[in-house]
């Protein structure tokens, strides 16, 4: 593997820890040395990552291990010059970064033990936390409704939503069994979490995703995505699963 190929490997090796600490950016917003402060700040993100782990994503033990590796790298190079530390915040004071990271790692690893029902169920969901639920849907909406997306393409002016979704299928095929089920699940989860058009638009078109909807109603769009993509999988990819695996 060449040096250039190693750069993204090193960068994404600690992506779980980077996601956890992403609200701390630059010298103006370091990780506070005060444990009470960072525990309060990180609670929604830890809960979101815990939920993602329950769905098969990185679990909190893996993220804690990444934090400890980041702490070791900062101890070796306090300036954060290692490629894996790109876009990682330092603590305040910077010299305390390894110690703070290790304290965060310990907290993350045992966050759900014992299970604090009052804190977990009594703390409202945040946009940052909810964004962790929809990784595939985020990119899909950007590609479909974003500034350079399908919905505003000159060639698609006047096209129906269903025609646009069939174009998505044609661009995705033959990778549909690996791409479309996650989008179907994301759309169904969005309708389960957000119960009105106002809530959906505020999150997916505003503060949560910021992707817009080109004037379309999410209460119409998401069910249509589920129907259109499911029908394609049923009609074209029904033989992908076998009983012998």
XYZ file of C-alpha atoms in Angstrom:
245
model
C 0.000 0.000 0.000
C 1.424 3.374 -1.011
C 1.773 6.309 1.365
C -1.118 8.065 -0.399
C -3.327 5.001 0.047
C -2.499 4.877 3.754
C -3.714 8.430 4.431
C -7.477 7.703 4.235
C -6.968 4.431 6.136
C -5.298 6.288 8.981
C -7.880 9.057 8.878
C -10.958 6.840 9.032
C -9.445 4.427 11.562
C -10.658 6.797 14.290
C -13.858 8.017 12.659
C -16.091 6.916 15.539
C -14.135 9.002 18.040
C -14.030 11.897 15.562
C -17.815 11.778 15.220
C -18.236 11.756 18.990
C -16.098 14.877 19.419
C -17.227 16.666 16.246
C -18.998 19.481 18.128
C -15.608 20.637 19.410
C -13.801 22.334 16.541
C -10.643 24.437 16.318
C -8.856 26.426 18.959
C -11.973 28.421 19.826
C -13.979 25.379 20.954
C -11.718 22.805 22.654
C -12.829 19.834 24.717
C -13.293 21.227 28.245
C -11.159 19.779 31.002
C -14.187 19.897 33.283
C -15.736 16.412 33.233
C -19.207 17.690 34.134
C -19.126 20.020 31.114
C -18.063 17.459 28.512
C -20.403 14.827 29.921
C -23.290 17.261 29.473
C -22.150 18.264 25.977
C -21.569 14.714 24.777
C -24.633 13.035 26.282
C -26.875 13.295 23.179
C -24.118 12.145 20.814
C -23.138 9.209 23.026
C -26.790 8.196 23.211
C -27.049 8.471 19.426
C -23.908 6.381 18.906
C -25.174 3.848 21.446
C -28.399 3.574 19.444
C -26.427 3.216 16.204
C -24.405 0.443 17.829
C -27.629 -1.361 18.678
C -28.413 -1.240 14.951
C -25.057 -2.774 14.026
C -22.835 0.320 13.852
C -19.734 0.947 15.935
C -20.395 0.118 19.545
C -19.292 2.274 22.447
C -16.456 -0.097 23.347
C -14.962 0.388 19.878
C -15.288 4.155 20.137
C -13.657 4.113 23.577
C -10.738 2.154 22.102
C -10.407 4.757 19.337
C -10.353 7.536 21.932
C -7.546 5.802 23.817
C -5.547 5.397 20.620
C -6.080 9.098 19.870
C -4.894 9.897 23.404
C -1.712 7.865 22.831
C -1.089 9.651 19.532
C -1.536 13.069 21.171
C 0.852 12.002 23.921
C 3.456 11.151 21.271
C 2.790 14.299 19.238
C 1.023 17.062 21.222
C 0.676 19.115 18.018
C -1.646 16.433 16.603
C 0.409 15.888 13.472
C -0.435 12.210 13.010
C -2.753 11.671 9.989
C -5.282 9.854 12.172
C -5.730 13.020 14.265
C -6.896 15.251 11.415
C -9.990 17.216 12.505
C -9.591 16.111 16.126
C -9.968 18.822 18.768
C -7.503 19.356 21.572
C -8.507 19.859 25.166
C -8.163 23.032 27.176
C -5.404 23.216 28.259
C -3.864 21.439 25.247
C -1.294 19.645 27.391
C -4.159 17.807 29.078
C -5.537 16.355 25.827
C -4.371 12.740 26.397
C -5.735 12.696 29.948
C -9.072 14.219 28.918
C -9.428 11.762 26.024
C -8.792 8.815 28.340
C -11.381 10.125 30.806
C -13.924 10.479 27.980
C -13.078 6.922 26.840
C -13.757 5.528 30.318
C -17.067 7.401 30.459
C -18.133 6.229 26.991
C -17.242 2.600 27.670
C -19.441 2.407 30.763
C -22.074 4.926 29.669
C -24.937 2.424 29.707
C -23.789 0.519 32.804
C -25.691 1.001 34.991
C -28.560 2.027 32.734
C -29.689 5.512 33.800
C -33.315 5.418 32.692
C -34.115 8.889 34.031
C -31.306 10.545 32.043
C -31.702 8.442 28.894
C -35.477 8.813 28.603
C -35.756 12.264 30.159
C -33.308 14.114 27.900
C -34.890 15.403 24.646
C -33.441 14.220 21.344
C -31.174 16.730 19.600
C -30.763 17.344 15.862
C -27.121 16.248 16.073
C -28.122 12.977 17.710
C -30.981 12.280 15.312
C -28.683 12.909 12.356
C -26.757 9.788 13.342
C -29.845 7.693 12.569
C -29.973 8.570 8.879
C -26.520 8.252 7.254
C -27.766 6.846 3.931
C -30.810 9.097 3.849
C -28.677 12.203 4.367
C -26.622 11.574 1.231
C -29.668 10.478 -0.760
C -31.562 13.684 0.010
C -28.537 15.819 -0.853
C -28.205 14.022 -4.184
C -31.932 14.287 -4.896
C -32.918 17.705 -3.551
C -29.568 19.458 -3.003
C -28.277 22.494 -4.834
C -26.861 20.328 -7.631
C -29.245 17.440 -7.119
C -31.557 15.484 -9.346
C -34.686 17.452 -8.444
C -33.241 20.708 -9.799
C -31.499 19.226 -12.846
C -32.571 20.903 -16.086
C -33.196 17.501 -17.681
C -35.606 16.583 -14.885
C -37.725 19.722 -14.920
C -41.350 18.623 -15.020
C -40.547 15.032 -14.055
C -42.701 13.374 -11.430
C -41.275 12.175 -8.122
C -41.701 8.580 -9.278
C -39.805 9.255 -12.519
C -36.994 10.760 -10.481
C -36.868 7.709 -8.237
C -36.710 5.387 -11.230
C -33.713 7.395 -12.432
C -32.117 6.828 -9.019
C -32.731 3.104 -9.469
C -31.157 3.098 -12.925
C -28.102 4.902 -11.564
C -27.869 2.491 -8.619
C -28.451 -0.780 -10.499
C -27.081 -3.473 -10.120
C -26.053 -2.439 -6.591
C -29.687 -2.071 -5.537
C -29.717 -4.925 -2.946
C -26.890 -3.194 -1.078
C -28.102 0.398 -1.447
C -31.883 0.536 -1.558
C -32.899 -1.458 1.572
C -31.042 0.996 3.822
C -32.824 3.915 2.153
C -36.177 2.178 2.526
C -35.469 1.607 6.206
C -34.376 5.221 6.662
C -37.577 6.549 5.116
C -39.705 4.286 7.296
C -37.768 5.298 10.417
C -38.145 8.963 9.524
C -41.932 8.574 9.403
C -41.827 6.736 12.738
C -39.736 9.415 14.461
C -41.309 12.536 12.909
C -45.090 12.455 12.863
C -46.048 15.570 10.915
C -44.978 17.329 7.750
C -43.869 20.294 9.850
C -41.530 18.099 11.911
C -40.167 16.328 8.849
C -39.549 19.572 7.005
C -37.929 21.224 10.017
C -35.464 18.357 10.380
C -34.759 17.091 6.854
C -35.137 20.452 5.176
C -33.708 22.566 7.973
C -31.542 22.241 11.050
C -31.039 18.488 11.011
C -30.150 17.657 7.416
C -30.475 20.971 5.607
C -31.193 19.258 2.316
C -34.478 20.919 1.405
C -37.274 19.213 -0.470
C -37.709 21.353 -3.597
C -41.240 22.147 -2.459
C -42.287 18.504 -2.129
C -43.950 17.108 0.980
C -41.903 14.555 2.880
C -45.125 12.843 3.974
C -45.687 12.070 0.273
C -42.058 11.546 -0.739
C -40.901 9.040 1.887
C -43.790 6.560 1.391
C -43.252 6.807 -2.368
C -39.551 5.992 -1.925
C -40.463 2.935 0.155
C -43.034 1.739 -2.402
C -40.947 2.398 -5.529
C -37.703 0.914 -4.237
C -39.449 -2.095 -2.659
C -41.263 -2.868 -5.891
C -38.006 -2.764 -7.842
C -36.282 -5.104 -5.394
C -39.241 -7.491 -5.459
C -39.473 -7.528 -9.246
C -35.805 -7.486 -10.256
C -33.752 -8.776 -7.320
C -35.996 -11.387 -5.722
C -33.458 -14.175 -6.373
C -30.557 -12.572 -4.495
C -31.124 -14.562 -1.300
C -30.661 -18.316 -1.126
C -31.326 -20.782 1.653
C -27.923 -22.420 1.397
C -25.928 -19.415 2.767
